[in-house]
C-alpha cells in the first residue's frame, strides 16, 4: 500500500485474532486436543532451529504454523553472518571471533550484553557448521565489489566492514555467507531446515494460527489455543492459495498484501475450529516481525510507515502480542532496518547523496542499512542521489540481463528510463526535485575540490571518489517513501528475553515461566542495527538457545 493509501483509511491490526490469555487451574485437569513437551509457534528459520534443538534434547516437539512455513527466512537472500569459518579460511582470511566481536560492537552498540555478543561470535562458526549438518551448503568464493553478489559468489562484505571508521578498528572480512543456490537462496536454506525438522520427528501443524496462550494458576504458560483450518477443505485451499500469491508477488504491493492478510483472517474466522494444545515444558514464540501489521508500524515506528514491508504474510506481530498478553516486556519496537541501496550501479556510489538542503550527510559507500537509517532518522525521510552524465550512462551496464536481473537489473533499468529527474545544470535539477539550488551547487563545489585530490570530507572510500563531471545531471529519489523506488523495511524490535535462556521477561526483569521467544519476535543481535546476515545467524543462535532451554523444562 502506498503511504498515501495506507493513511487514507484506518490501519487494521493484523494480529487482531490474538486475544487475552486463557486462565486455568491445573493443566493435568484440563481437556486438550493435542500436547507436546515443547510447542513452537511459527515455522520460519528461528522456529525450525528451535524445534530441531529441542528435539535433539529429547523433547517431543510440535510446531504450529499459521500458513505453510518458511517465514521471512524463505524469502530472504539466504545470508548467514559468520566469523572464523572454514569458508573464510579457504578464501584466505584469518578471521577470529574477537575480530568479529569488535566489528559488530561498533554496529549494534548496547543492544545486547557484551557477553551475549561474545557468545554469539564465539558460536558463529559452530552454528554455521550445524546448518551444514542439516543440509545447508555454503561456498568460499569472494565477491569483493559493493552490492549483492552474483550467483557463483558466496562470501561478501555484507555490512560496513570496508568503510572508514570500521576498517580502522578491525580488518575488513567478508563475513556474509550466502547459502549455495539461486541469487536469493533463503528458500533453499529453509527447505533444508524443513526437511531436517521433519526427519527428526518434529510434528508440524500448518494453517493453525495461535490465538492465545493458556496460563495455569501459578502463572506458568502451559499451552496455546489456536484456530485450525480443516485440512483439505475448500477454506484451507483458498487460504493456501492466498498465502502463495502473497509470497510470490503481492508482498511487493503493500496495499494488496495488507488486504490479503485481512482476507486470510476472514477465512480463518469463518472456517477454522478452535483447538487447545498443551505444552508440558514450554512454548516458544518464533512467528517473525510485525512488518505486515501496519497499525503496529504506525504506532511504534511511524518514520518507516512509507517504506515497503518485507517479510512473509505471517509477519503480523502475533508473537509480540502473545507475549505481551501475559506480561512480557518489549524493547526497540521503533527500530526498523531500511535497506536504501544505490548499488548496483557502482557509478551511483561515485555521485552525491543529498538532502532537501542540497547537502551531503553520509558517505555514499556505507552499508545500505546505514544509509536508510540516516535518511529516516536524520533527514525527515527525504534524500536523492545526484550523478553526472557519465555516471548515468555507465549505470546502463548494470542493467544487462544476467543473474538476479529481475531483482536488480530490471528495476534499475525502469528507474533510469522513467524515474529520474534531469537538469542541464545543477540549479535546474534542484528546482525539478525540490532541492535547495544554492545548497546543491555549493556542495558540488566543495565535493569536487576534495575529490580532485582523491579525498572526501565524509570519508568515502577512494575507489568511489570522483569529481562530479559535466551535465546534464540526473537525480534519483531515494526517500523512504519513494513511490518509484520503494525502500524495503523490516522491524527489528520485539519481546525482551533472558539472554542466557531465551525466556520472555517481564518489565521488572523476572521471567515468565514456560514462555520463550526467538528470531524477530524477540530482541536479538540485529535489533539495534541490522547487518545483512545477522538476522538468519540470530535465528540459529536464539532459536537453538530457546529450544535447548525449553526442552530442559
C-alpha positions as a Python dict, from the first residue, in 0.01 Angstrom:
ca = {
    (1, 'X'): (0, 0, 0),
    (2, 'X'): (143, 340, -86),
    (3, 'X'): (193, 578, 203),
    (4, 'X'): (-98, 785, 82),
    (5, 'X'): (-330, 484, 53),
    (6, 'X'): (-222, 349, 390),
    (7, 'X'): (-301, 672, 565),
    (8, 'X'): (-628, 733, 378),
    (9, 'X'): (-803, 463, 581),
    (10, 'X'): (-762, 329, 936),
    (11, 'X'): (-484, 74, 957),
    (12, 'X'): (-607, -259, 1085),
    (13, 'X'): (-420, -464, 1343),
    (14, 'X'): (-313, -775, 1151),
    (15, 'X'): (-279, -965, 1480),
    (16, 'X'): (-632, -881, 1594),
    (17, 'X'): (-709, -1252, 1608),
    (18, 'X'): (-474, -1278, 1909),
    (19, 'X'): (-666, -1247, 2235),
    (20, 'X'): (-611, -1233, 2609),
    (21, 'X'): (-470, -1548, 2771),
    (22, 'X'): (-687, -1836, 2883),
    (23, 'X'): (-675, -1895, 3259),
    (24, 'X'): (-699, -2243, 3405),
    (25, 'X'): (-630, -2414, 3735),
    (26, 'X'): (-407, -2714, 3666),
    (27, 'X'): (-303, -2841, 3323),
    (28, 'X'): (-349, -3203, 3434),
    (29, 'X'): (-716, -3143, 3499),
    (30, 'X'): (-795, -2995, 3157),
    (31, 'X'): (-906, -3148, 2830),
    (32, 'X'): (-656, -3095, 2545),
    (33, 'X'): (-683, -3164, 2173),
    (34, 'X'): (-310, -3233, 2146),
    (35, 'X'): (4, -3198, 2354),
    (36, 'X'): (382, -3196, 2334),
    (37, 'X'): (679, -3125, 2554),
    (38, 'X'): (770, -2814, 2356),
    (39, 'X'): (529, -2614, 2144),
    (40, 'X'): (682, -2383, 1882),
    (41, 'X'): (466, -2103, 1738),
    (42, 'X'): (591, -2011, 1390),
    (43, 'X'): (781, -2226, 1141),
    (44, 'X'): (1040, -1993, 991),
    (45, 'X'): (1415, -2001, 1039),
    (46, 'X'): (1407, -1944, 1415),
    (47, 'X'): (1118, -2185, 1469),
    (48, 'X'): (1288, -2462, 1273),
    (49, 'X'): (1614, -2416, 1465),
    (50, 'X'): (1428, -2413, 1798),
    (51, 'X'): (1235, -2726, 1707),
    (52, 'X'): (1547, -2911, 1594),
    (53, 'X'): (1740, -2821, 1908),
    (54, 'X'): (1453, -2916, 2139),
    (55, 'X'): (1408, -3245, 1956),
    (56, 'X'): (1780, -3314, 1978),
    (57, 'X'): (1749, -3267, 2355),
    (58, 'X'): (1495, -3548, 2361),
    (59, 'X'): (1173, -3346, 2369),
    (60, 'X'): (852, -3426, 2187),
    (61, 'X'): (807, -3116, 1970),
    (62, 'X'): (504, -2975, 1790),
    (63, 'X'): (517, -2670, 1562),
    (64, 'X'): (214, -2451, 1490),
    (65, 'X'): (228, -2250, 1166),
    (66, 'X'): (-43, -2010, 1052),
    (67, 'X'): (39, -2057, 683),
    (68, 'X'): (277, -2302, 514),
    (69, 'X'): (606, -2222, 680),
    (70, 'X'): (929, -2055, 576),
    (71, 'X'): (858, -1709, 710),
    (72, 'X'): (1089, -1426, 611),
    (73, 'X'): (1383, -1669, 603),
    (74, 'X'): (1248, -1848, 297),
    (75, 'X'): (1208, -1518, 112),
    (76, 'X'): (1548, -1381, 209),
    (77, 'X'): (1883, -1378, 36),
    (78, 'X'): (1988, -1676, 248),
    (79, 'X'): (2280, -1492, 409),
    (80, 'X'): (2438, -1604, 736),
    (81, 'X'): (2676, -1359, 906),
    (82, 'X'): (2962, -1567, 1043),
    (83, 'X'): (3322, -1527, 1151),
    (84, 'X'): (3619, -1761, 1172),
    (85, 'X'): (3452, -2014, 943),
    (86, 'X'): (3605, -2283, 724),
    (87, 'X'): (3484, -2092, 418),
    (88, 'X'): (3671, -1779, 524),
    (89, 'X'): (3989, -1978, 584),
    (90, 'X'): (3957, -2135, 240),
    (91, 'X'): (3925, -1785, 95),
    (92, 'X'): (4245, -1676, 272),
    (93, 'X'): (4102, -1481, 566),
    (94, 'X'): (4244, -1541, 912),
    (95, 'X'): (3933, -1424, 1095),
    (96, 'X'): (3868, -1466, 1468),
    (97, 'X'): (3564, -1436, 1698),
    (98, 'X'): (3735, -1141, 1866),
    (99, 'X'): (3766, -951, 1536),
    (100, 'X'): (3401, -1027, 1458),
    (101, 'X'): (3304, -902, 1804),
    (102, 'X'): (3495, -575, 1762),
    (103, 'X'): (3321, -506, 1432),
    (104, 'X'): (2969, -595, 1546),
    (105, 'X'): (3011, -398, 1867),
    (106, 'X'): (3056, -88, 1651),
    (107, 'X'): (2731, -167, 1471),
    (108, 'X'): (2493, -278, 1746),
    (109, 'X'): (2629, -93, 2048),
    (110, 'X'): (2448, -197, 2366),
    (111, 'X'): (2159, -382, 2201),
    (112, 'X'): (2258, -695, 2395),
    (113, 'X'): (2505, -753, 2678),
    (114, 'X'): (2869, -773, 2576),
    (115, 'X'): (2890, -1132, 2700),
    (116, 'X'): (2593, -1223, 2480),
    (117, 'X'): (2754, -1070, 2172),
    (118, 'X'): (3079, -1251, 2253),
    (119, 'X'): (2892, -1581, 2286),
    (120, 'X'): (2719, -1514, 1955),
    (121, 'X'): (3056, -1454, 1789),
    (122, 'X'): (3226, -1748, 1963),
    (123, 'X'): (2948, -1983, 1846),
    (124, 'X'): (2926, -1834, 1498),
    (125, 'X'): (3138, -2089, 1310),
    (126, 'X'): (2991, -2383, 1501),
    (127, 'X'): (2637, -2266, 1425),
    (128, 'X'): (2718, -2247, 1054),
    (129, 'X'): (2856, -2599, 1070),
    (130, 'X'): (2532, -2702, 1246),
    (131, 'X'): (2339, -2566, 947),
    (132, 'X'): (2567, -2762, 714),
    (133, 'X'): (2497, -3081, 906),
    (134, 'X'): (2128, -3017, 846),
    (135, 'X'): (2173, -2987, 471),
    (136, 'X'): (2260, -2620, 403),
    (137, 'X'): (2560, -2566, 173),
    (138, 'X'): (2796, -2267, 182),
    (139, 'X'): (3082, -2176, -51),
    (140, 'X'): (3406, -1980, -30),
    (141, 'X'): (3419, -1767, -347),
    (142, 'X'): (3450, -1398, -259),
    (143, 'X'): (3267, -1106, -420),
    (144, 'X'): (3480, -800, -343),
    (145, 'X'): (3273, -525, -504),
    (146, 'X'): (2995, -328, -339),
    (147, 'X'): (2648, -471, -381),
    (148, 'X'): (2469, -804, -394),
    (149, 'X'): (2693, -1096, -503),
    (150, 'X'): (2604, -1265, -834),
    (151, 'X'): (2532, -1636, -850),
    (152, 'X'): (2856, -1827, -802),
    (153, 'X'): (2985, -1598, -526),
    (154, 'X'): (2913, -1695, -167),
    (155, 'X'): (3115, -1459, 54),
    (156, 'X'): (3078, -1081, 51),
    (157, 'X'): (3115, -769, 262),
    (158, 'X'): (2758, -752, 386),
    (159, 'X'): (2796, -453, 618),
    (160, 'X'): (3026, -157, 676),
    (161, 'X'): (3341, -369, 706),
    (162, 'X'): (3532, -174, 437),
    (163, 'X'): (3409, 172, 540),
    (164, 'X'): (3647, 413, 719),
    (165, 'X'): (3574, 418, 1090),
    (166, 'X'): (3513, 43, 1081),
    (167, 'X'): (3810, -94, 889),
    (168, 'X'): (4032, 123, 1110),
    (169, 'X'): (3915, -73, 1416),
    (170, 'X'): (3933, -424, 1273),
    (171, 'X'): (4049, -554, 933),
    (172, 'X'): (3758, -594, 688),
    (173, 'X'): (3640, -951, 639),
    (174, 'X'): (3359, -1068, 405),
    (175, 'X'): (3150, -1245, 671),
    (176, 'X'): (2829, -1254, 468),
    (177, 'X'): (2792, -1627, 382),
    (178, 'X'): (2522, -1678, 119),
    (179, 'X'): (2382, -2028, 103),
    (180, 'X'): (2458, -2205, -224),
    (181, 'X'): (2160, -2171, -456),
    (182, 'X'): (1991, -1908, -672),
    (183, 'X'): (2052, -1536, -633),
    (184, 'X'): (1817, -1525, -333),
    (185, 'X'): (1880, -1859, -165),
    (186, 'X'): (1672, -1824, 151),
    (187, 'X'): (1422, -2072, 11),
    (188, 'X'): (1695, -2331, -35),
    (189, 'X'): (1822, -2270, 319),
    (190, 'X'): (1479, -2304, 477),
    (191, 'X'): (1388, -2610, 272),
    (192, 'X'): (1693, -2786, 414),
    (193, 'X'): (1580, -2692, 766),
    (194, 'X'): (1226, -2807, 692),
    (195, 'X'): (1344, -3146, 573),
    (196, 'X'): (1573, -3184, 872),
    (197, 'X'): (1295, -3086, 1112),
    (198, 'X'): (1053, -3342, 974),
    (199, 'X'): (1322, -3611, 954),
    (200, 'X'): (1400, -3554, 1323),
    (201, 'X'): (1043, -3643, 1414),
    (202, 'X'): (909, -3296, 1482),
    (203, 'X'): (536, -3268, 1413),
    (204, 'X'): (417, -2963, 1219),
    (205, 'X'): (57, -2840, 1203),
    (206, 'X'): (14, -2585, 923),
    (207, 'X'): (-280, -2348, 873),
    (208, 'X'): (-310, -2331, 1250),
    (209, 'X'): (-293, -1980, 1397),
    (210, 'X'): (-205, -1943, 1765),
    (211, 'X'): (-478, -1721, 1909),
    (212, 'X'): (-395, -1704, 2278),
    (213, 'X'): (-170, -1852, 2544),
    (214, 'X'): (-301, -2072, 2825),
    (215, 'X'): (-173, -1993, 3175),
    (216, 'X'): (-224, -2201, 3491),
    (217, 'X'): (-296, -2083, 3844),
    (218, 'X'): (77, -2044, 3915),
    (219, 'X'): (129, -1813, 3617),
    (220, 'X'): (305, -2078, 3409),
    (221, 'X'): (239, -2080, 3034),
    (222, 'X'): (115, -2436, 2978),
    (223, 'X'): (-32, -2426, 2628),
    (224, 'X'): (-188, -2248, 2336),
    (225, 'X'): (-536, -2205, 2198),
    (226, 'X'): (-528, -2199, 1820),
    (227, 'X'): (-759, -2169, 1522),
    (228, 'X'): (-707, -2461, 1283),
    (229, 'X'): (-846, -2486, 931),
    (230, 'X'): (-980, -2832, 841),
    (231, 'X'): (-710, -3000, 627),
    (232, 'X'): (-808, -3028, 260),
    (233, 'X'): (-1121, -2817, 299),
    (234, 'X'): (-1218, -2552, 42),
    (235, 'X'): (-1132, -2287, 300),
    (236, 'X'): (-788, -2440, 354),
    (237, 'X'): (-722, -2449, -21),
    (238, 'X'): (-828, -2085, -60),
    (239, 'X'): (-614, -1987, 239),
    (240, 'X'): (-311, -2169, 93),
    (241, 'X'): (-358, -2011, -249),
    (242, 'X'): (-378, -1667, -92),
    (243, 'X'): (-55, -1719, 100),
    (244, 'X'): (131, -1842, -208),
    (245, 'X'): (17, -1542, -414),
    (246, 'X'): (135, -1301, -149),
    (247, 'X'): (473, -1470, -114),
    (248, 'X'): (518, -1489, -490),
    (249, 'X'): (448, -1129, -581),
    (250, 'X'): (181, -948, -377),
    (251, 'X'): (429, -873, -98),
    (252, 'X'): (580, -614, -333),
    (253, 'X'): (240, -439, -349),
    (254, 'X'): (173, -343, 14),
    (255, 'X'): (-190, -243, -36),
    (256, 'X'): (-276, -582, -188),
    (257, 'X'): (-67, -772, 67),
    (258, 'X'): (-238, -600, 360),
    (259, 'X'): (-577, -676, 212),
    (260, 'X'): (-471, -1037, 157),
    (261, 'X'): (-388, -1056, 526),
    (262, 'X'): (-735, -930, 609),
    (263, 'X'): (-884, -1189, 374),
    (264, 'X'): (-682, -1467, 540),
    (265, 'X'): (-813, -1360, 880),
    (266, 'X'): (-1168, -1363, 744),
    (267, 'X'): (-1124, -1718, 612),
    (268, 'X'): (-993, -1827, 950),
    (269, 'X'): (-1278, -1656, 1129),
    (270, 'X'): (-1537, -1836, 919),
    (271, 'X'): (-1390, -2185, 882),
    (272, 'X'): (-1126, -2251, 1147),
    (273, 'X'): (-1209, -2458, 1454),
    (274, 'X'): (-1060, -2377, 1795),
    (275, 'X'): (-822, -2631, 1946),
    (276, 'X'): (-624, -2637, 2271),
    (277, 'X'): (-272, -2777, 2279),
    (278, 'X'): (-76, -2843, 2594),
    (279, 'X'): (294, -2765, 2627),
    (280, 'X'): (437, -2976, 2907),
    (281, 'X'): (770, -2792, 2921),
    (282, 'X'): (742, -2467, 2729),
    (283, 'X'): (607, -2254, 2445),
    (284, 'X'): (848, -2081, 2204),
    (285, 'X'): (725, -1775, 2011),
    (286, 'X'): (904, -1751, 1674),
    (287, 'X'): (644, -1602, 1442),
    (288, 'X'): (854, -1324, 1291),
    (289, 'X'): (840, -945, 1287),
    (290, 'X'): (540, -712, 1264),
    (291, 'X'): (621, -579, 918),
    (292, 'X'): (274, -657, 774),
    (293, 'X'): (98, -519, 1080),
    (294, 'X'): (89, -165, 952),
    (295, 'X'): (-102, -45, 1257),
    (296, 'X'): (188, -154, 1477),
    (297, 'X'): (438, 13, 1242),
    (298, 'X'): (233, 332, 1254),
    (299, 'X'): (221, 314, 1635),
    (300, 'X'): (582, 227, 1706),
    (301, 'X'): (789, 330, 1401),
    (302, 'X'): (595, 592, 1203),
    (303, 'X'): (908, 720, 1027),
    (304, 'X'): (913, 394, 833),
    (305, 'X'): (543, 360, 752),
    (306, 'X'): (604, 481, 395),
    (307, 'X'): (858, 203, 336),
    (308, 'X'): (797, -127, 159),
    (309, 'X'): (722, -402, 416),
    (310, 'X'): (946, -704, 361),
    (311, 'X'): (865, -1045, 501),
    (312, 'X'): (604, -1317, 482),
    (313, 'X'): (231, -1272, 538),
    (314, 'X'): (269, -1432, 881),
    (315, 'X'): (498, -1149, 995),
    (316, 'X'): (198, -985, 1162),
    (317, 'X'): (322, -911, 1513),
    (318, 'X'): (130, -1201, 1666),
    (319, 'X'): (431, -1328, 1859),
    (320, 'X'): (484, -991, 2026),
    (321, 'X'): (115, -965, 2105),
    (322, 'X'): (101, -1316, 2253),
    (323, 'X'): (399, -1235, 2471),
    (324, 'X'): (267, -903, 2596),
    (325, 'X'): (-72, -1061, 2671),
    (326, 'X'): (88, -1245, 2964),
    (327, 'X'): (300, -952, 3079),
    (328, 'X'): (603, -977, 2853),
    (329, 'X'): (812, -664, 2807),
    (330, 'X'): (910, -521, 2468),
    (331, 'X'): (1203, -311, 2354),
    (332, 'X'): (1328, -142, 2039),
    (333, 'X'): (995, -161, 1857),
    (334, 'X'): (1091, 169, 1693),
    (335, 'X'): (1398, 12, 1532),
    (336, 'X'): (1346, -71, 1167),
    (337, 'X'): (1600, -179, 908),
    (338, 'X'): (1555, 34, 595),
    (339, 'X'): (1755, -103, 303),
    (340, 'X'): (1826, 201, 88),
    (341, 'X'): (2062, 73, -179),
    (342, 'X'): (2225, 282, -451),
    (343, 'X'): (2448, -2, -579),
    (344, 'X'): (2423, -152, -827),
    (345, 'X'): (2520, 52, -1018),
    (346, 'X'): (2857, 130, -862),
    (347, 'X'): (2868, 452, -1065),
    (348, 'X'): (2594, 593, -840),
    (349, 'X'): (2823, 547, -538),
    (350, 'X'): (3055, 793, -713),
    (351, 'X'): (2776, 1053, -704),
    (352, 'X'): (2644, 1259, -415),
    (353, 'X'): (2363, 1167, -175),
    (354, 'X'): (2199, 1489, -63),
    (355, 'X'): (1908, 1610, 148),
    (356, 'X'): (1649, 1881, 83),
    (357, 'X'): (1908, 2146, 159),
    (358, 'X'): (2132, 2003, -113),
    (359, 'X'): (2388, 1892, 144),
    (360, 'X'): (2561, 1557, 178),
    (361, 'X'): (2507, 1387, 514),
    (362, 'X'): (2666, 1043, 478),
    (363, 'X'): (2936, 874, 271),
    (364, 'X'): (2778, 711, -32),
    (365, 'X'): (2959, 379, 15),
    (366, 'X'): (2813, 297, 358),
    (367, 'X'): (2610, -19, 408),
    (368, 'X'): (2258, 15, 266),
    (369, 'X'): (2103, -18, 612),
    (370, 'X'): (2316, 268, 742),
    (371, 'X'): (2210, 487, 450),
    (372, 'X'): (1843, 406, 512),
    (373, 'X'): (1884, 476, 883),
    (374, 'X'): (2029, 822, 826),
    (375, 'X'): (1763, 911, 570),
    (376, 'X'): (1479, 808, 801),
    (377, 'X'): (1615, 926, 1133),
    (378, 'X'): (1814, 1237, 1043),
    (379, 'X'): (1669, 1373, 718),
    (380, 'X'): (1294, 1351, 762),
    (381, 'X'): (1284, 1054, 526),
    (382, 'X'): (1390, 1254, 217),
    (383, 'X'): (1707, 1217, 6),
    (384, 'X'): (1834, 1200, -353),
    (385, 'X'): (2141, 1061, -525),
    (386, 'X'): (2278, 1308, -780),
    (387, 'X'): (2501, 1189, -1066),
    (388, 'X'): (2658, 1338, -1375),
    (389, 'X'): (2618, 1236, -1739),
    (390, 'X'): (2898, 978, -1728),
    (391, 'X'): (2766, 800, -1415),
    (392, 'X'): (2417, 792, -1562),
    (393, 'X'): (2540, 635, -1886),
    (394, 'X'): (2768, 390, -1704),
    (395, 'X'): (2471, 274, -1496),
    (396, 'X'): (2313, 109, -1801),
    (397, 'X'): (2588, -155, -1795),
    (398, 'X'): (2440, -290, -1472),
    (399, 'X'): (2104, -349, -1643),
    (400, 'X'): (2235, -614, -1885),
    (401, 'X'): (2029, -931, -1829),
    (402, 'X'): (2201, -1188, -1615),
    (403, 'X'): (2189, -1343, -1269),
    (404, 'X'): (1936, -1169, -1046),
    (405, 'X'): (1819, -944, -1329),
    (406, 'X'): (1453, -938, -1224),
    (407, 'X'): (1554, -833, -872),
    (408, 'X'): (1818, -573, -962),
    (409, 'X'): (1870, -509, -1332),
    (410, 'X'): (1508, -467, -1435),
    (411, 'X'): (1414, -221, -1155),
    (412, 'X'): (1732, -24, -1221),
    (413, 'X'): (1652, 0, -1592),
    (414, 'X'): (1299, 120, -1513),
    (415, 'X'): (1438, 386, -1280),
    (416, 'X'): (1698, 502, -1530),
    (417, 'X'): (1439, 539, -1805),
    (418, 'X'): (1132, 661, -1619),
    (419, 'X'): (1207, 766, -1262),
    (420, 'X'): (1499, 1008, -1268),
    (421, 'X'): (1481, 1385, -1278),
    (422, 'X'): (1710, 1557, -1527),
    (423, 'X'): (1856, 1906, -1548),
    (424, 'X'): (2105, 2070, -1779),
    (425, 'X'): (2252, 2239, -1473),
    (426, 'X'): (2256, 2154, -1105),
    (427, 'X'): (2026, 2450, -1037),
    (428, 'X'): (1772, 2324, -1290),
    (429, 'X'): (1791, 1972, -1144),
    (430, 'X'): (1743, 2107, -793),
    (431, 'X'): (1436, 2301, -898),
    (432, 'X'): (1279, 1991, -1051),
    (433, 'X'): (1348, 1782, -738),
    (434, 'X'): (1255, 2037, -474),
    (435, 'X'): (1615, 2065, -350),
    (436, 'X'): (1775, 2395, -246),
    (437, 'X'): (1970, 2500, -556),
    (438, 'X'): (2234, 2713, -387),
    (439, 'X'): (2300, 2437, -135),
    (440, 'X'): (2341, 2176, -407),
    (441, 'X'): (2577, 2394, -610),
    (442, 'X'): (2789, 2471, -305),
    (443, 'X'): (2800, 2103, -210),
    (444, 'X'): (2919, 2009, -560),
    (445, 'X'): (3194, 2273, -549),
    (446, 'X'): (3320, 2151, -211),
    (447, 'X'): (3291, 1788, -315),
    (448, 'X'): (3484, 1840, -640),
    (449, 'X'): (3760, 2040, -474),
    (450, 'X'): (3846, 1748, -247),
    (451, 'X'): (3765, 1473, -498),
    (452, 'X'): (4017, 1618, -743),
    (453, 'X'): (4281, 1530, -484),
    (454, 'X'): (4130, 1187, -416),
    (455, 'X'): (3985, 1298, -82),
    (456, 'X'): (3635, 1309, 67),
    (457, 'X'): (3506, 1510, 361),
    (458, 'X'): (3281, 1226, 480),
    (459, 'X'): (3538, 951, 438),
    (460, 'X'): (3408, 782, 125),
    (461, 'X'): (3649, 514, 5),
    (462, 'X'): (3900, 625, -257),
    (463, 'X'): (3766, 369, -507),
    (464, 'X'): (3446, 574, -531),
    (465, 'X'): (3584, 927, -509),
    (466, 'X'): (3547, 1101, -846),
    (467, 'X'): (3464, 1466, -914),
    (468, 'X'): (3113, 1535, -1037),
    (469, 'X'): (3164, 1597, -1408),
    (470, 'X'): (2967, 1759, -1687),
    (471, 'X'): (2590, 1763, -1716),
    (472, 'X'): (2319, 1704, -1786),
    (473, 'X'): (2270, 1590, -1427),
    (474, 'X'): (2032, 1325, -1301),
    (475, 'X'): (1877, 1259, -960),
    (476, 'X'): (1701, 953, -823),
    (477, 'X'): (1461, 1000, -533),
    (478, 'X'): (1584, 759, -264),
    (479, 'X'): (1347, 878, 7),
    (480, 'X'): (1194, 621, 240),
    (481, 'X'): (859, 678, 72),
    (482, 'X'): (983, 699, -287),
    (483, 'X'): (698, 562, -497),
    (484, 'X'): (911, 474, -798),
    (485, 'X'): (1194, 324, -595),
    (486, 'X'): (1042, 166, -281),
    (487, 'X'): (1262, 124, 27),
    (488, 'X'): (1240, -225, 185),
    (489, 'X'): (1184, -216, 561),
    (490, 'X'): (1176, -475, 841),
    (491, 'X'): (1101, -404, 1210),
    (492, 'X'): (1374, -541, 1435),
    (493, 'X'): (1245, -499, 1792),
    (494, 'X'): (1040, -747, 1991),
    (495, 'X'): (995, -920, 2323),
    (496, 'X'): (1265, -882, 2586),
    (497, 'X'): (1423, -1218, 2665),
    (498, 'X'): (1671, -1351, 2916),
    (499, 'X'): (1988, -1355, 2707),
    (500, 'X'): (2108, -1679, 2865),
    (501, 'X'): (1791, -1884, 2807),
    (502, 'X'): (1558, -1700, 2566),
    (503, 'X'): (1283, -1690, 2832),
    (504, 'X'): (1044, -1396, 2791),
    (505, 'X'): (1090, -1132, 3060),
    (506, 'X'): (851, -902, 3241),
    (507, 'X'): (923, -529, 3281),
    (508, 'X'): (1051, -599, 3635),
    (509, 'X'): (1322, -831, 3500),
    (510, 'X'): (1166, -1160, 3610),
    (511, 'X'): (1096, -1432, 3354),
    (512, 'X'): (758, -1576, 3258),
    (513, 'X'): (767, -1950, 3337),
    (514, 'X'): (714, -2168, 3032),
    (515, 'X'): (747, -1894, 2769),
    (516, 'X'): (1039, -1831, 2532),
    (517, 'X'): (1092, -1623, 2218),
    (518, 'X'): (1338, -1631, 1928),
    (519, 'X'): (1407, -1466, 1593),
    (520, 'X'): (1234, -1140, 1511),
    (521, 'X'): (966, -1194, 1774),
    (522, 'X'): (1242, -1119, 2027),
    (523, 'X'): (1509, -859, 2087),
    (524, 'X'): (1831, -1004, 1948),
    (525, 'X'): (2165, -925, 1788),
    (526, 'X'): (2026, -729, 1487),
    (527, 'X'): (1758, -539, 1681),
    (528, 'X'): (1964, -226, 1740),
    (529, 'X'): (2113, -222, 1392),
    (530, 'X'): (2083, -488, 1126),
    (531, 'X'): (2380, -606, 920),
    (532, 'X'): (2291, -839, 632),
    (533, 'X'): (2315, -1196, 754),
    (534, 'X'): (2279, -1124, 1124),
    (535, 'X'): (1904, -1197, 1118),
    (536, 'X'): (1945, -1556, 996),
    (537, 'X'): (2250, -1605, 1216),
    (538, 'X'): (2046, -1477, 1511),
    (539, 'X'): (1761, -1714, 1418),
    (540, 'X'): (2007, -2001, 1460),
    (541, 'X'): (2163, -1857, 1777),
    (542, 'X'): (1840, -1758, 1952),
    (543, 'X'): (1635, -2047, 1814),
    (544, 'X'): (1879, -2310, 1937),
    (545, 'X'): (1907, -2131, 2272),
    (546, 'X'): (1529, -2125, 2325),
    (547, 'X'): (1484, -2483, 2206),
    (548, 'X'): (1755, -2616, 2433),
    (549, 'X'): (1623, -2441, 2745),
    (550, 'X'): (1256, -2509, 2674),
    (551, 'X'): (1332, -2879, 2635),
    (552, 'X'): (1508, -2876, 2969),
    (553, 'X'): (1182, -2768, 3132),
}
